[in-house]
């Protein structure tokens, strides 16, 4: 049988050599019945105290076809005359450590980045759906400040305030996010955040900002940039600013976190003034940064 080995010692059995039921070699007998998650006894199938061929088969199946649901996985096994039940599959997944989408996603990333696995289109799509920032894998800054991305987000009505915009920056190297709220869409607001908040923090850590990609498909944003670029004060910053129509996954990830934390609903119920909802937005930023595994506190932690 063919195997690929990752640095995490996960052995992935290639599907073209996946065993049929009659070819599985049981390393240790299993009791005739096991307790299912609802407390009832179910007939046992050959599972293993250690990872065996059946486990490797399931690992390969889940990683090769990450969108497959339990019905499709069971159908695959049944066609190979491996009579798994739904409860058996749940137990097998738990034993393999692949019982949720995030684990599958993280495993695929490890196998790709550390193990050299060439991802197929389904795997890439699955990772990008769960971790949008994976779309930036073609960007490879080597230190903080080398590449930031910026976008003016949403512009939706919040209670009596009307339209509110979030000017949002993220460092592609650290994954660290900055931002602020305004009732103005103007690029000047984003630049003010850059000058008053971001640049001083980087300079205090002896890092220099080099490049900002501005994500936008709005012509007014491009006109704002052209006007800004002609100003002497901007040119003296020594900063490259590049407008692009690319939608960055890291920004999409932050948008999803705002929705998950019910920012808009909470803000709408406390929308007496813009100042009254700014602390709520700042809390979302802090929570986002603290939960970001790519963020390294040694670089930019704010004291």
Coordinates of C-alpha atoms in Angstrom, one line a residue:
X1 CA 0.0 0.0 0.0
X2 CA 1.1 3.6 -0.7
X3 CA 1.6 6.0 2.1
X4 CA 2.4 9.7 2.5
X5 CA 3.9 10.7 5.8
X6 CA 3.5 14.2 7.3
X7 CA 5.7 15.7 10.1
X8 CA 2.8 15.1 12.5
X9 CA 3.2 11.3 11.8
X10 CA -0.2 11.1 10.2
X11 CA -0.2 8.3 7.6
X12 CA -2.5 8.9 4.7
X13 CA -3.6 5.9 2.8
X14 CA -4.1 6.7 -0.9
X15 CA -7.6 5.7 -2.0
X16 CA -6.6 3.6 -5.0
X17 CA -5.1 1.1 -2.6
X18 CA -7.8 1.4 0.1
X19 CA -8.7 -2.0 1.5
X20 CA -12.0 -3.9 1.1
X21 CA -13.5 -5.4 4.2
X22 CA -12.2 -8.9 3.6
X23 CA -8.6 -7.5 3.3
X24 CA -8.5 -5.7 6.6
X25 CA -6.2 -7.2 9.1
X26 CA -7.4 -6.8 12.7
X27 CA -4.6 -6.0 15.1
X28 CA -6.7 -6.5 18.2
X29 CA -10.2 -8.0 18.6
X30 CA -13.0 -5.7 19.6
X31 CA -16.0 -6.5 21.9
X32 CA -19.1 -7.9 20.3
X33 CA -21.0 -4.7 21.2
X34 CA -20.1 -1.1 22.0
X35 CA -22.1 1.7 23.7
X36 CA -23.3 4.3 21.2
X37 CA -23.6 7.9 22.0
X38 CA -27.3 7.5 23.0
X39 CA -26.5 4.7 25.5
X40 CA -27.7 1.7 23.4
X41 CA -25.6 -1.3 22.4
X42 CA -24.7 -1.6 18.8
X43 CA -22.9 -4.5 17.0
X44 CA -19.2 -4.0 16.8
X45 CA -17.2 -3.8 13.6
X46 CA -13.4 -4.3 13.6
X47 CA -12.0 -1.2 15.2
X48 CA -8.5 -0.9 16.6
X49 CA -6.6 0.0 19.7
X50 CA -4.1 1.7 17.4
X51 CA -4.5 3.3 14.0
X52 CA -5.1 0.5 11.5
X53 CA -6.1 0.2 7.9
X54 CA -9.7 1.1 8.5
X55 CA -8.7 4.3 10.3
X56 CA -6.3 5.2 7.5
X57 CA -8.9 4.6 4.9
X58 CA -11.3 6.9 6.7
X59 CA -8.6 9.6 7.2
X60 CA -7.8 9.5 3.5
X61 CA -11.4 9.6 2.6
X62 CA -12.1 12.7 4.8
X63 CA -9.0 14.5 3.7
X64 CA -9.4 13.7 0.0
X65 CA -13.1 14.6 0.0
X66 CA -13.6 17.1 2.8
X67 CA -17.1 18.1 1.7
X68 CA -18.4 14.5 2.0
X69 CA -21.1 14.1 4.6
X70 CA -21.7 11.0 6.7
X71 CA -24.2 9.6 4.2
X72 CA -21.6 9.6 1.4
X73 CA -18.9 8.2 3.6
X74 CA -21.1 5.3 4.7
X75 CA -22.2 4.7 1.1
X76 CA -18.5 4.5 0.1
X77 CA -17.8 1.9 2.8
X78 CA -20.9 -0.1 2.1
X79 CA -20.0 -0.4 -1.6
X80 CA -16.7 -1.9 -0.4
X81 CA -18.7 -4.4 1.8
X82 CA -17.6 -2.7 5.1
X83 CA -20.8 -2.6 7.1
X84 CA -20.4 0.5 9.2
X85 CA -23.4 2.1 11.0
X86 CA -23.7 5.8 11.6
X87 CA -22.6 5.3 15.2
X88 CA -19.6 3.3 14.1
X89 CA -18.6 6.1 11.8
X90 CA -19.0 8.7 14.6
X91 CA -16.7 6.6 16.8
X92 CA -14.2 6.1 14.0
X93 CA -14.0 9.8 13.3
X94 CA -13.4 10.5 16.9
X95 CA -10.6 7.9 17.1
X96 CA -9.0 9.5 14.0
X97 CA -9.3 13.0 15.4
X98 CA -11.2 14.2 12.3
X99 CA -14.7 14.6 13.8
X100 CA -15.2 18.3 12.8
X101 CA -14.6 20.5 9.8
X102 CA -12.0 22.7 11.5
X103 CA -9.8 19.8 12.4
X104 CA -9.9 18.5 8.8
X105 CA -9.1 22.0 7.6
X106 CA -6.2 22.5 9.9
X107 CA -4.8 19.0 9.0
X108 CA -5.0 19.8 5.3
X109 CA -3.1 23.0 5.9
X110 CA -0.4 21.2 7.9
X111 CA 0.0 18.5 5.3
X112 CA 0.3 21.2 2.6
X113 CA 2.6 23.7 4.3
X114 CA 4.7 21.2 6.3
X115 CA 4.3 18.0 4.4
X116 CA 4.3 19.2 0.8
X117 CA 0.9 17.7 0.0
X118 CA -0.4 19.1 -3.3
X119 CA -4.0 20.1 -2.6
X120 CA -6.8 19.3 -5.0
X121 CA -9.5 21.8 -5.9
X122 CA -12.0 20.4 -3.4
X123 CA -9.5 20.7 -0.6
X124 CA -8.6 24.2 -1.5
X125 CA -12.2 25.2 -1.7
X126 CA -12.9 23.6 1.7
X127 CA -10.0 25.4 3.4
X128 CA -10.9 28.8 1.9
X129 CA -14.5 28.4 3.0
X130 CA -13.5 27.7 6.6
X131 CA -10.4 29.9 6.7
X132 CA -10.8 32.7 4.1
X133 CA -7.3 34.0 4.9
X134 CA -5.8 30.9 3.2
X135 CA -6.5 32.8 -0.1
X136 CA -3.5 35.0 0.8
X137 CA -1.1 32.0 0.6
X138 CA 0.4 33.5 -2.6
X139 CA 1.6 36.5 -0.5
X140 CA 4.7 35.8 1.6
X141 CA 5.8 38.9 3.6
X142 CA 8.8 38.1 5.8
X143 CA 8.3 40.5 8.6
X144 CA 5.6 42.8 10.2
X145 CA 4.8 45.9 8.2
X146 CA 5.9 44.6 4.9
X147 CA 2.3 44.2 3.7
X148 CA -0.9 45.5 5.0
X149 CA -4.3 45.2 3.4
X150 CA -7.0 47.9 3.8
X151 CA -10.7 48.1 3.0
X152 CA -13.6 50.3 3.9
X153 CA -16.3 47.8 5.0
X154 CA -20.0 47.6 4.9
X155 CA -21.6 51.1 5.1
X156 CA -24.8 49.7 6.4
X157 CA -27.5 51.5 8.4
X158 CA -27.1 51.1 12.2
X159 CA -30.2 52.3 14.1
X160 CA -30.7 56.0 14.0
X161 CA -27.1 56.7 12.9
X162 CA -27.7 55.8 9.3
X163 CA -24.7 54.5 7.3
X164 CA -21.6 53.6 9.3
X165 CA -18.3 52.5 7.8
X166 CA -15.5 50.4 9.3
X167 CA -12.0 51.3 8.0
X168 CA -10.1 48.1 8.5
X169 CA -6.4 47.2 8.2
X170 CA -4.7 43.8 8.7
X171 CA -1.0 42.9 8.6
X172 CA -0.6 39.8 6.4
X173 CA 2.5 38.6 8.2
X174 CA 1.1 38.7 11.8
X175 CA -2.6 38.6 11.1
X176 CA -3.0 41.6 13.5
X177 CA -6.0 43.8 12.8
X178 CA -6.6 47.6 13.2
X179 CA -9.6 49.6 12.5
X180 CA -12.1 52.3 13.4
X181 CA -15.7 53.4 12.7
X182 CA -16.7 56.5 10.8
X183 CA -19.8 57.9 9.1
X184 CA -17.5 58.9 6.2
X185 CA -16.3 56.5 3.5
X186 CA -13.4 58.8 2.5
X187 CA -9.9 57.3 2.3
X188 CA -8.8 60.2 4.5
X189 CA -10.3 58.4 7.4
X190 CA -8.3 55.3 6.8
X191 CA -5.2 57.3 6.4
X192 CA -5.8 59.0 9.7
X193 CA -6.0 55.5 11.4
X194 CA -2.8 54.6 9.7
X195 CA -1.0 57.7 10.8
X196 CA -2.3 58.0 14.3
X197 CA -2.5 54.3 15.4
X198 CA -0.7 51.9 13.2
X199 CA 2.5 53.7 12.2
X200 CA 3.4 54.8 15.8
X201 CA 3.0 51.2 17.0
X202 CA 5.2 49.8 14.3
X203 CA 7.9 52.5 14.8
X204 CA 8.0 51.8 18.5
X205 CA 8.9 48.2 17.6
X206 CA 11.4 49.3 15.0
X207 CA 9.3 48.1 12.1
X208 CA 8.7 50.1 9.0
X209 CA 5.5 50.0 7.0
X210 CA 6.3 49.3 3.3
X211 CA 3.2 48.4 1.3
X212 CA -0.6 48.7 1.7
X213 CA -3.0 47.0 -0.7
X214 CA -6.4 48.8 -0.8
X215 CA -9.2 46.5 -1.7
X216 CA -12.0 48.3 -3.5
X217 CA -14.2 48.1 -6.6
X218 CA -15.7 51.6 -6.1
X219 CA -14.5 54.3 -8.5
X220 CA -14.8 57.0 -5.8
X221 CA -12.2 55.2 -3.7
X222 CA -9.8 55.2 -6.7
X223 CA -10.4 58.9 -7.2
X224 CA -9.7 59.5 -3.5
X225 CA -6.4 57.6 -3.8
X226 CA -5.4 59.6 -6.9
X227 CA -6.0 62.8 -5.0
X228 CA -4.2 61.5 -2.0
X229 CA -1.2 60.3 -4.0
X230 CA -0.6 63.8 -5.4
X231 CA -0.2 65.3 -1.9
X232 CA 3.4 65.9 -0.8
X233 CA 2.6 64.8 2.8
X234 CA 1.6 61.4 1.6
X235 CA 4.7 61.0 -0.6
X236 CA 6.9 61.8 2.3
X237 CA 5.7 58.7 4.2
X238 CA 7.8 56.4 2.0
X239 CA 4.9 54.1 1.7
X240 CA 3.7 52.2 -1.3
X241 CA -0.1 52.2 -1.6
X242 CA -1.6 49.9 -4.3
X243 CA -5.4 49.9 -5.1
X244 CA -6.7 46.5 -6.1
X245 CA -10.0 44.8 -6.8
X246 CA -8.9 41.7 -5.0
X247 CA -11.1 40.7 -2.1
X248 CA -8.8 39.5 0.7
X249 CA -9.7 36.5 2.8
X250 CA -8.3 38.0 6.0
X251 CA -10.8 40.9 5.7
X252 CA -13.6 38.5 5.0
X253 CA -12.7 36.6 8.1
X254 CA -13.0 39.7 10.2
X255 CA -16.4 40.5 8.6
X256 CA -17.6 37.0 9.6
X257 CA -16.4 37.6 13.1
X258 CA -18.4 40.8 13.4
X259 CA -21.5 38.8 12.4
X260 CA -20.7 35.9 14.7
X261 CA -20.4 38.3 17.6
X262 CA -23.7 40.0 16.7
X263 CA -22.0 43.4 16.4
X264 CA -24.7 44.9 14.1
X265 CA -27.6 43.9 16.3
X266 CA -25.9 45.1 19.5
X267 CA -24.8 48.3 17.9
X268 CA -28.4 49.0 16.5
X269 CA -29.8 48.8 20.1
X270 CA -27.1 51.3 21.4
X271 CA -26.9 53.7 18.5
X272 CA -27.4 57.1 20.2
X273 CA -24.1 58.3 18.7
X274 CA -21.1 57.0 16.8
X275 CA -19.1 57.3 20.0
X276 CA -21.4 55.0 21.8
X277 CA -20.8 52.1 19.5
X278 CA -17.0 52.6 19.0
X279 CA -16.2 50.7 22.2
X280 CA -18.2 47.7 20.9
X281 CA -16.3 47.7 17.7
X282 CA -13.0 47.9 19.6
X283 CA -14.0 44.9 21.7
X284 CA -14.6 43.0 18.5
X285 CA -11.1 43.9 17.3
X286 CA -9.5 42.8 20.6
X287 CA -11.4 39.5 20.5
X288 CA -10.4 38.9 16.9
X289 CA -6.7 39.6 17.5
X290 CA -6.6 37.5 20.7
X291 CA -8.2 34.5 18.9
X292 CA -6.0 34.7 15.8
X293 CA -3.5 31.8 15.8
X294 CA -1.3 33.6 13.2
X295 CA -0.8 36.6 15.5
X296 CA 2.5 36.5 17.4
X297 CA 2.4 38.6 20.5
X298 CA 6.2 39.1 20.4
X299 CA 5.8 41.3 17.4
X300 CA 3.0 43.8 17.9
X301 CA 1.3 43.3 21.2
X302 CA -0.1 46.6 22.4
X303 CA 1.0 47.5 25.9

